[in-house]
Structures are given as C-alpha cells and as structure tokens.
Amino acid sequence: ECYGKVARRIGRPKASRAVGNALGSNPVAIVIPCHRVVASGRRLGGYTGGLDIKEALMEIEGVERRGR
C-alpha cells in the first residue's frame, strides 16, 4: 500500500508525507506494518531500519513490488 492511499483512506488525501512520517516514528506497527507501505510509483520510499532491511522483509513475506 502506498502512503497516498493510506492518506486517502484516513480522509486526508494530501497527507502522504505525514503518513510516512507517522509510520516511520511509530514503534509498534498495529494496522499496516510500515515496511509494507511504499512510496508512489511503487518505489520503496523510506524505512527507519534501512531500505535493504525493508526490501529483505518484503521478499521474505513474498510481497511483490511492481515497478522496481
């Protein structure tokens, strides 16, 4: 799921950056694990643990990311 989609789901369509920041600073992923959220265009975006860890977690979980 991308940050923009999460922002739209919470009724704040222009808040994708705020969604990314909130997910990045949240120590406990409750709704959507933050490593599963990608930037627009299916780019990895950011991840506090590092993009290599984010990509590895997605691979382990079998998450297919189009547009690599």
mmCIF file of C-alpha atoms in Angstrom:
data_model
loop_
_atom_site.group_PDB
_atom_site.id
_atom_site.type_symbol
_atom_site.label_atom_id
_atom_site.label_comp_id
_atom_site.label_asym_id
_atom_site.label_seq_id
_atom_site.Cartn_x
_atom_site.Cartn_y
_atom_site.Cartn_z
ATOM 1 C CA GLU A 1 0.000 0.000 0.000
ATOM 2 C CA CYS A 2 1.383 3.448 -0.786
ATOM 3 C CA TYR A 3 1.456 6.438 1.555
ATOM 4 C CA GLY A 4 -1.005 8.316 -0.651
ATOM 5 C CA LYS A 5 -3.544 5.509 -0.481
ATOM 6 C CA VAL A 6 -3.274 5.377 3.308
ATOM 7 C CA ALA A 7 -3.738 9.169 3.410
ATOM 8 C CA ARG A 8 -6.878 8.914 1.271
ATOM 9 C CA ARG A 9 -8.254 6.111 3.466
ATOM 10 C CA ILE A 10 -7.982 8.335 6.531
ATOM 11 C CA GLY A 11 -9.683 11.207 4.716
ATOM 12 C CA ARG A 12 -6.530 13.333 4.260
ATOM 13 C CA PRO A 13 -5.588 12.852 0.588
ATOM 14 C CA LYS A 14 -2.759 15.403 0.676
ATOM 15 C CA ALA A 15 -1.141 13.998 3.823
ATOM 16 C CA SER A 16 1.031 11.264 2.297
ATOM 17 C CA ARG A 17 4.230 12.753 3.753
ATOM 18 C CA ALA A 18 2.626 12.965 7.210
ATOM 19 C CA VAL A 19 1.522 9.328 6.882
ATOM 20 C CA GLY A 20 5.088 8.299 6.031
ATOM 21 C CA ASN A 21 6.474 10.251 8.979
ATOM 22 C CA ALA A 22 3.890 8.792 11.353
ATOM 23 C CA LEU A 23 4.601 5.251 10.212
ATOM 24 C CA GLY A 24 8.329 5.823 10.433
ATOM 25 C CA SER A 25 8.172 7.085 14.007
ATOM 26 C CA ASN A 26 5.638 4.520 15.233
ATOM 27 C CA PRO A 27 7.478 1.914 17.339
ATOM 28 C CA VAL A 28 4.576 -0.543 17.122
ATOM 29 C CA ALA A 29 3.002 -1.269 13.732
ATOM 30 C CA ILE A 30 -0.630 -2.062 14.504
ATOM 31 C CA VAL A 31 -2.636 -1.629 11.316
ATOM 32 C CA ILE A 32 -0.161 -1.851 8.434
ATOM 33 C CA PRO A 33 3.440 -2.862 9.088
ATOM 34 C CA CYS A 34 5.399 0.207 7.978
ATOM 35 C CA HIS A 35 7.820 -1.835 5.856
ATOM 36 C CA ARG A 36 4.830 -2.837 3.711
ATOM 37 C CA VAL A 37 3.993 0.759 2.769
ATOM 38 C CA VAL A 38 5.687 2.012 -0.372
ATOM 39 C CA ALA A 39 6.008 5.426 -1.984
ATOM 40 C CA SER A 40 4.076 6.460 -5.074
ATOM 41 C CA GLY A 41 5.212 4.721 -8.233
ATOM 42 C CA ARG A 42 5.912 1.615 -6.110
ATOM 43 C CA ARG A 43 9.327 2.957 -5.003
ATOM 44 C CA LEU A 44 10.488 1.684 -1.634
ATOM 45 C CA GLY A 45 10.362 5.126 -0.036
ATOM 46 C CA GLY A 46 11.993 5.199 3.378
ATOM 47 C CA TYR A 47 12.370 2.887 6.340
ATOM 48 C CA THR A 48 13.936 3.561 9.720
ATOM 49 C CA GLY A 49 15.755 0.218 9.623
ATOM 50 C CA GLY A 50 17.228 0.978 6.186
ATOM 51 C CA LEU A 51 15.985 0.217 2.696
ATOM 52 C CA ASP A 52 17.984 -3.013 2.485
ATOM 53 C CA ILE A 53 16.101 -4.323 5.539
ATOM 54 C CA LYS A 54 12.755 -3.113 4.160
ATOM 55 C CA GLU A 55 13.351 -4.883 0.859
ATOM 56 C CA ALA A 56 14.502 -8.063 2.627
ATOM 57 C CA LEU A 57 11.386 -8.115 4.828
ATOM 58 C CA MET A 58 9.159 -7.698 1.787
ATOM 59 C CA GLU A 59 10.979 -10.509 -0.021
ATOM 60 C CA ILE A 60 10.698 -12.829 2.987
ATOM 61 C CA GLU A 61 6.960 -12.145 3.158
ATOM 62 C CA GLY A 62 6.509 -12.654 -0.572
ATOM 63 C CA VAL A 63 5.348 -9.105 -1.213
ATOM 64 C CA GLU A 64 5.559 -8.428 -4.919
ATOM 65 C CA ARG A 65 6.619 -4.901 -5.758
ATOM 66 C CA ARG A 66 5.903 -3.824 -9.311
ATOM 67 C CA GLY A 67 7.904 -1.057 -10.937
ATOM 68 C CA ARG A 68 11.288 -1.864 -9.442
#
